[in-house]
Amino acid sequence: MAAMDVIVELLVSVWRIPAVRQSFPLLFLFISFLGSILKELDLVPQSYFSSSKNFVNLYFVKVSWGWTLLLLSPFLLFSSFANQSRSALLKRLLALAVATAVWYVCTGTFLYIEDVTGSCFESKTASIANTFTSKAACRRAGFHWQGHDISGHSFILSYSSLLIMEETSIMTVLKTGGLHRTLLNLLYVALNLIVATWVWMFACTSVYFHSPQDKLLGTACGLLGWFLTYRYWYQKSFSPGLPLQHHQKEQKELA
C-alpha cells in the first residue's frame, strides 16, 4: 500500500496549506458568480451534465448528504481509534448531528419558501391551476410549479464540501500497518474524491440550472452554516469544538 500512503500524504499536505483552507470557501462564491454569468449569456454548450437525469446527479447529488455521512462517520470512528480518544469521537459525532440539523432546517426552509411563493400552472406558460397549493400536489397532478426555488444543490454541495474539509483535518499518515491503516486511508481518499465530485457538480449547477439569485442564496446559506459553526460556535467552550489541534495553532499564529 506504499502508493496509497503517498497519495494520502500528498492530500494531507495540500489541505494543511493555510491558503488552500482559507480560499476553499471563496471558491464556491467564485464558481457560483462566474457560472451564473456564463449561464445568463448562454456561453456554455449543452452536455451530458446539463440534464438533471445524469448518473452522478441521480445517484450521488440527490442523496449527497447520505454519501457524506456514509463516508465521514466511519472515517471519524477509525480516526478516534488511531488517536485513542473516545471523547474526541463523541464531539465529532455531535458535530455531525449539528450539521445534519443545519441540512434539515435549510432544505426544509427552501421547500417551504418555494411552496408559499409559487403557483401551479397547467403548462410553463398557460393559466394557473388554482386547485393546487403545494408543489408536491401540483406535480403529482402532472402540472408545473413555479416559485422561488433557492438552489438546494448549491447549498448542500458547498456545505458538505466544507464539512468534509473541516472534519478530515484530523487525518495523519499512520506509521503502523494493518487493516485499520488501510481502511482509514481508503476512507480519506474516498472523501477527497467525493469533495472533487461535489465541486464539479456545483460548477455544473452554476452553469446549467437555476437563476443567479437562487444559486447565490443557496451558496450563501451553505457558507453561512459552515461559518457559524466552525468559525464561530465551535471556537467557544460550550460546543463540539474544532476537530484539529494544529488548526487551533494556526489561529493563534494569525491572531
Coordinates of N, CA and C in Angstrom, one line a residue:
M1 N 0.8 -1.2 0.0 CA 0.0 0.0 0.0 C 0.9 1.3 0.0
A2 N 2.1 1.1 -0.5 CA 3.0 2.3 -0.5 C 2.4 3.4 -1.3
A3 N 1.8 3.1 -2.5 CA 1.3 4.1 -3.4 C 0.1 4.8 -2.7
M4 N -0.7 4.1 -1.9 CA -1.8 4.7 -1.2 C -1.3 5.7 -0.1
D5 N -0.2 5.3 0.5 CA 0.4 6.2 1.6 C 0.9 7.5 0.9
V6 N 1.5 7.4 -0.3 CA 2.0 8.6 -1.0 C 0.8 9.5 -1.3
I7 N -0.3 8.9 -1.8 CA -1.5 9.7 -2.1 C -2.0 10.4 -0.9
V8 N -2.1 9.6 0.2 CA -2.7 10.2 1.4 C -1.8 11.3 1.9
E9 N -0.5 11.1 1.9 CA 0.4 12.1 2.4 C 0.4 13.4 1.6
L10 N 0.2 13.2 0.3 CA 0.1 14.4 -0.6 C -1.2 15.2 -0.3
L11 N -2.3 14.4 -0.2 CA -3.6 15.1 0.1 C -3.5 15.8 1.5
V12 N -3.0 15.2 2.5 CA -2.9 15.8 3.8 C -2.1 17.0 3.7
S13 N -0.9 17.0 3.0 CA -0.1 18.2 2.9 C -0.7 19.3 2.2
V14 N -1.5 19.0 1.2 CA -2.2 20.1 0.4 C -3.3 20.7 1.3
W15 N -4.1 19.9 2.0 CA -5.1 20.5 2.9 C -4.6 21.3 4.1
R16 N -3.3 21.0 4.4 CA -2.8 21.7 5.6 C -2.1 23.0 5.2
I17 N -2.1 23.4 3.9 CA -1.7 24.7 3.5 C -2.7 25.7 3.8
P18 N -2.4 26.7 4.7 CA -3.4 27.6 5.1 C -4.1 28.3 4.0
A19 N -3.4 28.7 2.9 CA -4.1 29.4 1.8 C -5.1 28.5 1.1
V20 N -4.9 27.2 1.1 CA -5.9 26.3 0.5 C -7.2 26.3 1.3
R21 N -7.0 26.1 2.6 CA -8.2 26.1 3.5 C -8.9 27.4 3.6
Q22 N -8.2 28.5 3.5 CA -8.8 29.8 3.6 C -9.5 30.2 2.3
S23 N -9.0 29.7 1.1 CA -9.6 30.1 -0.2 C -10.7 29.1 -0.6
F24 N -10.8 27.9 0.0 CA -11.8 26.9 -0.4 C -13.2 27.4 -0.3
P25 N -13.6 28.1 0.8 CA -15.0 28.6 0.8 C -15.2 29.7 -0.3
L26 N -14.3 30.5 -0.5 CA -14.4 31.5 -1.5 C -14.6 31.0 -2.9
L27 N -14.0 29.8 -3.1 CA -14.1 29.1 -4.4 C -15.6 28.9 -4.9
F28 N -16.4 28.6 -3.9 CA -17.8 28.3 -4.2 C -18.5 29.6 -4.6
L29 N -18.2 30.7 -4.0 CA -18.8 32.0 -4.4 C -18.3 32.4 -5.8
F30 N -17.0 32.2 -6.1 CA -16.5 32.5 -7.4 C -17.2 31.7 -8.5
I31 N -17.3 30.3 -8.2 CA -17.9 29.5 -9.2 C -19.4 29.8 -9.4
S32 N -20.1 30.1 -8.3 CA -21.5 30.5 -8.5 C -21.7 31.8 -9.2
F33 N -20.8 32.7 -8.9 CA -20.9 34.0 -9.6 C -20.6 33.9 -11.1
L34 N -19.4 33.3 -11.4 CA -19.0 33.1 -12.8 C -20.0 32.2 -13.5
G35 N -20.4 31.1 -12.9 CA -21.3 30.2 -13.6 C -22.6 30.9 -14.0
S36 N -23.1 31.8 -13.1 CA -24.3 32.5 -13.3 C -24.2 33.4 -14.5
I37 N -23.1 34.1 -14.6 CA -22.8 35.0 -15.8 C -22.8 34.2 -17.1
L38 N -22.1 33.0 -17.0 CA -22.0 32.2 -18.2 C -23.3 31.7 -18.6
K39 N -24.2 31.3 -17.7 CA -25.5 30.8 -18.0 C -26.4 31.9 -18.6
E40 N -26.3 33.1 -18.0 CA -27.2 34.2 -18.5 C -26.8 34.6 -19.9
L41 N -25.5 34.5 -20.2 CA -25.0 34.8 -21.5 C -25.1 33.7 -22.5
D42 N -25.5 32.5 -22.0 CA -25.6 31.3 -22.8 C -24.3 30.9 -23.5
L43 N -23.2 30.9 -22.8 CA -21.9 30.7 -23.3 C -21.4 29.3 -23.2
V44 N -22.2 28.5 -22.4 CA -21.7 27.1 -22.1 C -22.6 26.1 -22.9
P45 N -22.1 25.3 -23.8 CA -22.9 24.4 -24.6 C -23.5 23.3 -23.8
Q46 N -24.6 22.8 -24.3 CA -25.3 21.7 -23.6 C -24.3 20.5 -23.6
S47 N -24.4 19.7 -22.5 CA -23.6 18.5 -22.4 C -24.4 17.4 -21.6
Y48 N -23.7 16.3 -21.3 CA -24.3 15.2 -20.5 C -24.8 15.8 -19.2
F49 N -24.0 16.7 -18.6 CA -24.3 17.2 -17.2 C -25.4 18.3 -17.2
S50 N -25.8 18.7 -18.4 CA -26.9 19.7 -18.5 C -28.3 19.1 -18.3
S51 N -28.3 17.8 -18.2 CA -29.6 17.1 -17.9 C -29.6 16.7 -16.5
S52 N -30.7 17.0 -15.8 CA -30.8 16.6 -14.4 C -30.9 15.1 -14.2
K53 N -31.0 14.4 -15.3 CA -31.1 12.9 -15.2 C -29.7 12.2 -15.4
N54 N -28.7 13.0 -15.4 CA -27.3 12.3 -15.5 C -27.1 11.4 -14.3
F55 N -26.2 10.4 -14.5 CA -26.0 9.4 -13.4 C -25.5 10.0 -12.1
V56 N -24.5 10.9 -12.2 CA -23.9 11.5 -11.0 C -25.0 12.3 -10.2
N57 N -25.9 13.0 -10.9 CA -26.9 13.8 -10.2 C -27.9 12.8 -9.5
L58 N -28.3 11.8 -10.3 CA -29.4 10.9 -9.7 C -28.9 10.1 -8.6
Y59 N -27.7 9.6 -8.7 CA -27.3 8.6 -7.7 C -26.2 9.1 -6.7
F60 N -25.8 10.3 -6.8 CA -24.9 10.9 -5.9 C -25.4 12.2 -5.3
V61 N -25.6 13.2 -6.2 CA -26.0 14.5 -5.7 C -27.4 14.5 -5.0
K62 N -28.4 13.8 -5.6 CA -29.7 13.7 -5.0 C -29.7 13.2 -3.6
V63 N -28.7 12.3 -3.3 CA -28.5 11.8 -1.9 C -27.2 12.1 -1.4
S64 N -26.7 13.4 -1.7 CA -25.4 13.8 -1.3 C -25.1 13.8 0.2
W65 N -26.2 14.1 1.0 CA -26.0 14.1 2.4 C -25.8 12.7 2.9
G66 N -26.5 11.8 2.3 CA -26.3 10.4 2.7 C -24.9 9.9 2.4
W67 N -24.3 10.2 1.2 CA -23.0 9.9 0.9 C -22.0 10.5 1.8
T68 N -22.2 11.8 2.2 CA -21.3 12.5 3.1 C -21.2 11.8 4.4
L69 N -22.4 11.4 5.0 CA -22.4 10.8 6.3 C -21.9 9.3 6.2
L70 N -22.2 8.7 5.1 CA -21.8 7.3 4.9 C -20.2 7.1 4.9
L71 N -19.5 8.1 4.4 CA -18.1 8.1 4.3 C -17.4 8.8 5.5
L72 N -18.1 9.8 6.0 CA -17.4 10.6 7.1 C -17.6 10.0 8.4
S73 N -18.7 9.3 8.7 CA -18.9 8.7 10.0 C -17.9 7.6 10.3
P74 N -17.7 6.6 9.4 CA -16.6 5.6 9.7 C -15.2 6.2 9.7
F75 N -15.0 7.2 8.9 CA -13.7 7.9 9.0 C -13.4 8.5 10.4
L76 N -14.4 9.1 10.9 CA -14.2 9.7 12.3 C -14.1 8.6 13.3
L77 N -14.8 7.5 13.1 CA -14.7 6.3 14.0 C -13.3 5.7 14.0
F78 N -12.7 5.5 12.8 CA -11.4 4.9 12.7 C -10.3 5.9 13.2
S79 N -10.6 7.2 12.9 CA -9.6 8.2 13.4 C -9.5 8.3 14.9
S80 N -10.7 8.1 15.6 CA -10.7 8.2 17.0 C -10.0 7.0 17.6
F81 N -10.0 5.8 16.9 CA -9.3 4.6 17.4 C -7.8 4.9 17.3
A82 N -7.4 5.6 16.2 CA -6.0 5.9 16.0 C -5.5 6.8 17.1
N83 N -6.3 7.8 17.5 CA -5.9 8.7 18.5 C -6.2 8.3 19.9
Q84 N -6.9 7.1 20.0 CA -7.3 6.5 21.3 C -8.1 7.6 22.1
S85 N -9.0 8.2 21.5 CA -9.8 9.2 22.2 C -11.3 9.0 22.0
R86 N -12.0 8.5 23.1 CA -13.4 8.4 23.0 C -14.1 9.7 23.0
S87 N -13.7 10.6 23.9 CA -14.3 11.9 24.0 C -14.2 12.7 22.7
A88 N -13.1 12.6 22.0 CA -13.0 13.2 20.7 C -14.0 12.7 19.7
L89 N -14.2 11.4 19.7 CA -15.2 10.8 18.8 C -16.6 11.3 19.1
L90 N -17.0 11.4 20.4 CA -18.3 11.9 20.8 C -18.5 13.3 20.3
K91 N -17.5 14.1 20.4 CA -17.6 15.5 20.0 C -17.7 15.6 18.5
R92 N -17.0 14.8 17.7 CA -17.1 14.8 16.3 C -18.5 14.3 15.8
L93 N -19.0 13.3 16.5 CA -20.3 12.8 16.1 C -21.4 13.8 16.5
L94 N -21.2 14.6 17.5 CA -22.1 15.7 17.9 C -22.0 16.7 16.8
A95 N -20.8 17.0 16.3 CA -20.7 18.0 15.2 C -21.5 17.5 13.9
L96 N -21.4 16.2 13.7 CA -22.2 15.6 12.5 C -23.7 15.8 12.8
A97 N -24.1 15.6 14.0 CA -25.5 15.8 14.4 C -26.0 17.2 14.1
V98 N -25.1 18.2 14.5 CA -25.4 19.6 14.3 C -25.5 19.9 12.8
A99 N -24.5 19.3 12.0 CA -24.5 19.5 10.6 C -25.8 19.0 10.0
T100 N -26.2 17.8 10.4 CA -27.5 17.2 9.9 C -28.7 18.1 10.2
A101 N -28.7 18.7 11.4 CA -29.8 19.6 11.8 C -29.7 20.9 10.8
V102 N -28.5 21.4 10.5 CA -28.4 22.5 9.6 C -29.0 22.1 8.3
W103 N -28.6 21.0 7.8 CA -29.1 20.5 6.5 C -30.6 20.3 6.5
Y104 N -31.1 19.8 7.5 CA -32.6 19.5 7.6 C -33.4 20.8 7.6
V105 N -32.9 21.8 8.4 CA -33.6 23.0 8.6 C -33.5 23.8 7.3
C106 N -32.4 23.9 6.7 CA -32.2 24.7 5.5 C -33.0 24.1 4.3
T107 N -32.9 22.8 4.1 CA -33.6 22.2 2.9 C -35.1 22.3 3.2
G108 N -35.5 22.1 4.4 CA -37.0 22.3 4.7 C -37.5 23.7 4.5
T109 N -36.6 24.7 4.8 CA -37.0 26.1 4.6 C -37.0 26.4 3.1
F110 N -36.1 25.9 2.4 CA -36.1 26.1 0.9 C -37.4 25.6 0.3
L111 N -37.8 24.4 0.7 CA -39.1 23.8 0.2 C -40.3 24.6 0.6
Y112 N -40.3 25.1 1.8 CA -41.4 25.9 2.3 C -41.5 27.2 1.5
I113 N -40.4 27.9 1.3 CA -40.3 29.2 0.6 C -40.9 28.9 -0.9
E114 N -40.5 27.8 -1.5 CA -40.9 27.5 -2.8 C -42.4 27.3 -2.9
D115 N -43.0 26.7 -1.8 CA -44.4 26.5 -1.7 C -45.2 27.8 -1.6
V116 N -44.8 28.6 -0.6 CA -45.5 29.8 -0.3 C -45.4 30.9 -1.4
T117 N -44.3 30.8 -2.2 CA -44.1 31.9 -3.2 C -44.5 31.4 -4.6
G118 N -45.0 30.1 -4.7 CA -45.2 29.6 -6.0 C -46.7 29.4 -6.4
S119 N -46.9 29.1 -7.6 CA -48.3 28.8 -8.2 C -48.2 27.6 -9.1
C120 N -49.3 27.0 -9.3 CA -49.4 25.8 -10.1 C -49.9 26.2 -11.5
F121 N -49.2 25.8 -12.6 CA -49.5 26.1 -13.9 C -49.8 24.8 -14.7
E122 N -50.8 24.9 -15.6 CA -51.1 23.7 -16.4 C -50.0 23.4 -17.4
S123 N -49.2 24.5 -17.8 CA -48.0 24.3 -18.6 C -47.1 25.4 -18.1
K124 N -45.9 25.5 -18.7 CA -45.0 26.5 -18.3 C -45.4 27.9 -18.6
T125 N -46.4 28.1 -19.5 CA -46.9 29.4 -19.9 C -48.4 29.6 -19.8
A126 N -49.1 28.5 -19.6 CA -50.6 28.6 -19.6 C -51.1 29.0 -18.2
S127 N -52.5 29.0 -18.2 CA -53.1 29.6 -17.0 C -52.9 28.8 -15.7
I128 N -53.2 29.4 -14.6 CA -52.9 28.8 -13.3 C -54.0 27.8 -12.9
A129 N -53.5 26.6 -12.4 CA -54.5 25.6 -11.8 C -54.6 25.9 -10.3
N130 N -55.6 26.7 -10.0 CA -55.7 27.2 -8.6 C -56.1 26.2 -7.6
T131 N -56.4 25.0 -8.0 CA -56.8 24.0 -7.0 C -55.6 23.4 -6.2
F132 N -54.4 23.6 -6.7 CA -53.2 23.1 -6.0 C -52.4 24.2 -5.4
T133 N -52.1 24.0 -4.1 CA -51.5 25.0 -3.3 C -50.1 24.6 -2.8
S134 N -49.6 23.4 -3.3 CA -48.2 23.0 -2.9 C -47.6 22.4 -4.1
K135 N -46.3 22.4 -4.2 CA -45.5 21.9 -5.3 C -45.7 20.4 -5.5
A136 N -45.8 19.7 -4.3 CA -45.9 18.2 -4.4 C -47.2 17.8 -5.0
A137 N -48.3 18.5 -4.6 CA -49.6 18.2 -5.1 C -49.8 18.6 -6.6
C138 N -49.2 19.7 -6.9 CA -49.2 20.2 -8.3 C -48.5 19.2 -9.3
R139 N -47.3 18.8 -8.9 CA -46.5 17.9 -9.7 C -47.1 16.5 -9.8
R140 N -47.7 16.1 -8.7 CA -48.4 14.8 -8.8 C -49.5 14.8 -9.8
A141 N -50.2 15.9 -10.0 CA -51.3 16.0 -10.9 C -50.8 16.2 -12.3
G142 N -49.5 16.3 -12.5 CA -48.9 16.5 -13.9 C -48.8 17.9 -14.3
F143 N -48.9 18.9 -13.4 CA -48.7 20.3 -13.7 C -47.3 20.8 -13.4
H144 N -47.1 22.1 -13.6 CA -45.8 22.7 -13.3 C -45.9 23.7 -12.2
W145 N -44.9 23.7 -11.3 CA -44.9 24.6 -10.2 C -43.8 25.6 -10.4
Q146 N -44.2 26.9 -10.2 CA -43.2 28.0 -10.4 C -43.2 28.8 -9.1
G147 N -42.1 28.8 -8.4 CA -41.9 29.5 -7.2 C -40.5 29.9 -7.0
H148 N -40.2 30.5 -5.9 CA -38.8 31.0 -5.6 C -38.0 29.8 -5.2
D149 N -37.2 29.2 -6.1 CA -36.6 27.9 -5.9 C -35.1 28.1 -5.5
I150 N -34.8 28.4 -4.3 CA -33.4 28.5 -3.8 C -32.7 27.2 -4.1
S151 N -31.5 27.3 -4.6 CA -30.8 26.1 -5.1 C -30.4 25.2 -3.9
G152 N -31.0 24.1 -3.8 CA -30.6 23.2 -2.7 C -29.3 22.5 -3.1
H153 N -29.0 22.3 -4.4 CA -27.8 21.8 -4.9 C -26.6 22.7 -4.5
S154 N -26.8 24.0 -4.7 CA -25.7 25.0 -4.4 C -25.4 24.9 -2.9
F155 N -26.5 24.8 -2.1 CA -26.4 24.7 -0.6 C -25.7 23.5 -0.2
I156 N -26.2 22.3 -0.5 CA -25.7 21.1 0.0 C -24.3 20.7 -0.5
L157 N -24.0 21.0 -1.7 CA -22.7 20.7 -2.3 C -21.6 21.5 -1.6
S158 N -21.9 22.8 -1.4 CA -20.9 23.7 -0.8 C -20.8 23.3 0.7
Y159 N -21.9 23.1 1.4 CA -21.9 22.8 2.8 C -21.2 21.5 3.1
S160 N -21.5 20.5 2.3 CA -20.9 19.1 2.5 C -19.4 19.2 2.3
S161 N -19.0 19.9 1.3 CA -17.6 20.0 1.0 C -16.8 20.7 2.1
L162 N -17.4 21.7 2.6 CA -16.7 22.5 3.7 C -16.7 21.6 5.0
L163 N -17.8 20.9 5.3 CA -17.8 20.0 6.4 C -16.8 18.9 6.3
I164 N -16.6 18.3 5.1 CA -15.6 17.3 5.0 C -14.2 17.9 5.1
M165 N -14.0 19.1 4.6 CA -12.7 19.7 4.8 C -12.3 19.9 6.2
E166 N -13.3 20.3 7.0 CA -13.0 20.5 8.5 C -12.8 19.2 9.2
E167 N -13.7 18.2 9.0 CA -13.6 17.0 9.8 C -12.5 16.1 9.4
T168 N -12.0 16.2 8.1 CA -10.9 15.3 7.7 C -9.6 15.9 8.1
S169 N -9.6 17.1 8.7 CA -8.3 17.8 9.0 C -7.6 17.1 10.2
I170 N -8.3 16.1 10.8 CA -7.6 15.3 11.8 C -6.7 14.2 11.3
M171 N -6.8 14.0 9.9 CA -6.0 13.0 9.3 C -4.5 13.1 9.5
T172 N -3.9 12.0 9.8 CA -2.4 11.9 9.9 C -2.0 10.7 9.1
V173 N -0.8 10.6 8.7 CA -0.3 9.5 8.0 C 0.2 8.5 9.1
L174 N -0.5 7.4 9.2 CA -0.2 6.4 10.2 C 1.1 5.6 9.9
K175 N 1.9 5.4 10.9 CA 3.2 4.7 10.7 C 3.0 3.2 10.9
T176 N 1.9 2.8 11.6 CA 1.7 1.4 11.9 C 0.9 0.8 10.7
G177 N 1.1 -0.5 10.4 CA 0.4 -1.1 9.3 C -0.9 -1.8 9.8
G178 N -1.4 -2.6 8.9 CA -2.6 -3.4 9.3 C -3.9 -2.9 8.6
L179 N -5.0 -3.6 8.9 CA -6.3 -3.3 8.3 C -6.8 -1.9 8.6
H180 N -6.6 -1.5 9.9 CA -7.0 -0.2 10.3 C -6.4 0.9 9.5
R181 N -5.2 0.9 9.3 CA -4.5 1.9 8.4 C -5.0 1.9 7.0
T182 N -5.2 0.7 6.5 CA -5.7 0.6 5.1 C -7.1 1.2 4.9
L183 N -8.0 0.8 5.9 CA -9.4 1.3 5.8 C -9.4 2.9 6.0
L184 N -8.6 3.4 6.9 CA -8.6 4.8 7.2 C -8.1 5.5 5.9
N185 N -7.1 5.0 5.3 CA -6.5 5.6 4.1 C -7.6 5.6 2.9
L186 N -8.2 4.5 2.8 CA -9.2 4.4 1.7 C -10.4 5.3 2.0
L187 N -10.8 5.5 3.2 CA -11.9 6.4 3.5 C -11.5 7.8 3.2
Y188 N -10.2 8.1 3.6 CA -9.8 9.5 3.4 C -9.7 9.9 1.9
V189 N -9.2 8.9 1.1 CA -9.1 9.1 -0.3 C -10.5 9.3 -0.9
A190 N -11.4 8.4 -0.5 CA -12.8 8.4 -0.9 C -13.5 9.8 -0.6
L191 N -13.2 10.3 0.6 CA -13.8 11.6 1.0 C -13.2 12.7 0.1
N192 N -12.0 12.6 -0.3 CA -11.4 13.6 -1.2 C -12.0 13.5 -2.6
L193 N -12.3 12.3 -3.0 CA -12.9 12.1 -4.3 C -14.3 12.6 -4.3
I194 N -15.0 12.4 -3.2 CA -16.4 12.9 -3.1 C -16.4 14.4 -3.1
V195 N -15.4 15.1 -2.4 CA -15.3 16.5 -2.5 C -15.1 17.0 -3.9
A196 N -14.2 16.4 -4.6 CA -14.0 16.7 -6.0 C -15.3 16.6 -6.8
T197 N -16.0 15.5 -6.6 CA -17.3 15.3 -7.3 C -18.3 16.4 -6.9
W198 N -18.4 16.8 -5.6 CA -19.3 17.9 -5.2 C -18.9 19.2 -5.9
V199 N -17.6 19.5 -5.9 CA -17.2 20.8 -6.6 C -17.6 20.8 -8.0
W200 N -17.3 19.6 -8.7 CA -17.7 19.6 -10.1 C -19.1 19.7 -10.4
M201 N -20.0 19.1 -9.6 CA -21.4 19.1 -9.8 C -21.9 20.5 -9.3
F202 N -21.3 21.2 -8.4 CA -21.6 22.5 -8.0 C -21.4 23.4 -9.2
A203 N -20.3 23.2 -9.9 CA -20.0 24.0 -11.1 C -21.0 23.8 -12.2
C204 N -21.4 22.5 -12.4 CA -22.5 22.2 -13.4 C -23.8 22.8 -13.0
T205 N -24.1 22.8 -11.7 CA -25.3 23.5 -11.3 C -25.3 25.0 -11.6
S206 N -24.1 25.6 -11.4 CA -23.9 27.0 -11.6 C -24.1 27.4 -13.1
V207 N -23.7 26.6 -14.0 CA -23.7 27.0 -15.4 C -25.0 26.5 -16.2
Y208 N -25.7 25.5 -15.5 CA -26.9 24.9 -16.3 C -28.2 25.2 -15.6
F209 N -28.3 25.4 -14.3 CA -29.6 25.4 -13.6 C -29.8 26.6 -12.8
H210 N -31.0 26.9 -12.5 CA -31.4 28.0 -11.5 C -31.1 29.4 -12.0
S211 N -31.8 30.3 -11.3 CA -31.5 31.7 -11.6 C -30.3 32.2 -10.8
P212 N -29.6 33.3 -11.1 CA -28.4 33.7 -10.4 C -28.7 33.9 -8.9
Q213 N -29.9 34.6 -8.6 CA -30.1 34.9 -7.2 C -30.4 33.6 -6.4
D214 N -31.0 32.6 -7.0 CA -31.3 31.4 -6.3 C -30.0 30.6 -6.0
K215 N -29.1 30.6 -6.9 CA -27.8 29.9 -6.7 C -27.0 30.6 -5.7
L216 N -26.9 32.0 -5.8 CA -26.1 32.7 -4.8 C -26.7 32.6 -3.4
L217 N -28.0 32.6 -3.3 CA -28.7 32.4 -2.0 C -28.4 31.0 -1.4
G218 N -28.4 30.0 -2.2 CA -28.1 28.6 -1.8 C -26.7 28.5 -1.3
T219 N -25.8 29.1 -2.1 CA -24.4 29.1 -1.8 C -24.1 29.8 -0.5
A220 N -24.7 31.0 -0.3 CA -24.6 31.8 0.9 C -25.0 31.0 2.1
C221 N -26.1 30.3 2.0 CA -26.6 29.5 3.1 C -25.6 28.4 3.5
G222 N -25.0 27.8 2.5 CA -24.0 26.7 2.8 C -22.8 27.3 3.5
L223 N -22.3 28.4 3.0 CA -21.2 29.1 3.6 C -21.5 29.6 5.0
L224 N -22.7 30.1 5.2 CA -23.1 30.7 6.5 C -23.2 29.5 7.5
G225 N -23.8 28.4 7.1 CA -23.9 27.3 8.0 C -22.6 26.8 8.5
W226 N -21.6 26.8 7.6 CA -20.2 26.4 7.9 C -19.6 27.5 8.8
F227 N -19.7 28.7 8.5 CA -19.1 29.8 9.2 C -19.6 29.9 10.6
L228 N -20.9 29.8 10.8 CA -21.5 30.0 12.1 C -21.1 28.9 13.1
T229 N -20.8 27.7 12.5 CA -20.3 26.6 13.4 C -18.8 26.5 13.5
Y230 N -18.1 26.3 12.5 CA -16.7 26.1 12.6 C -15.8 27.4 12.8
R231 N -16.4 28.5 12.4 CA -15.6 29.7 12.6 C -16.1 30.6 13.7
Y232 N -17.2 30.2 14.3 CA -17.8 30.9 15.5 C -18.1 30.0 16.6
W233 N -19.2 29.3 16.5 CA -19.6 28.5 17.7 C -18.6 27.5 18.2
Y234 N -18.0 26.7 17.3 CA -17.1 25.7 17.7 C -15.8 26.2 18.3
Q235 N -15.6 27.5 18.3 CA -14.4 28.1 18.9 C -14.8 28.5 20.4
K236 N -16.0 28.3 20.8 CA -16.5 28.5 22.1 C -16.3 27.2 22.9
S237 N -16.3 27.4 24.3 CA -16.1 26.2 25.1 C -17.3 25.3 25.1
F238 N -18.5 25.9 25.1 CA -19.7 25.1 25.1 C -20.1 24.7 23.7
S239 N -19.4 23.8 23.1 CA -19.6 23.4 21.7 C -18.9 22.1 21.4
P240 N -19.1 21.4 20.3 CA -18.3 20.3 19.9 C -16.9 20.5 19.7
G241 N -16.5 21.8 19.5 CA -15.1 22.2 19.4 C -14.6 21.9 18.0
L242 N -13.4 22.4 17.7 CA -12.8 22.2 16.4 C -12.1 20.8 16.4
P243 N -12.0 20.2 15.2 CA -11.5 18.8 15.2 C -10.0 18.6 15.2
L244 N -9.3 19.7 15.0 CA -7.8 19.6 14.8 C -7.0 20.5 15.7
Q245 N -6.0 19.9 16.4 CA -5.2 20.7 17.3 C -4.3 21.7 16.5
H246 N -3.8 21.3 15.4 CA -2.9 22.2 14.6 C -3.7 23.3 14.0
H247 N -5.0 23.1 13.8 CA -5.9 24.2 13.3 C -6.0 25.3 14.4
Q248 N -6.0 24.9 15.6 CA -6.0 25.9 16.7 C -4.7 26.7 16.7
K249 N -3.6 26.0 16.5 CA -2.3 26.6 16.4 C -2.2 27.7 15.3
E250 N -2.9 27.3 14.2 CA -2.9 28.3 13.0 C -3.6 29.5 13.4
Q251 N -4.7 29.4 14.2 CA -5.5 30.6 14.6 C -4.7 31.4 15.5
K252 N -3.9 30.8 16.4 CA -3.1 31.6 17.3 C -2.0 32.4 16.6
E253 N -1.4 31.7 15.5 CA -0.4 32.4 14.7 C -1.0 33.5 14.0
L254 N -2.3 33.4 13.5 CA -2.9 34.5 12.8 C -3.3 35.7 13.7
A255 N -3.5 35.3 15.0 CA -4.1 36.4 15.9 C -3.0 37.4 16.2

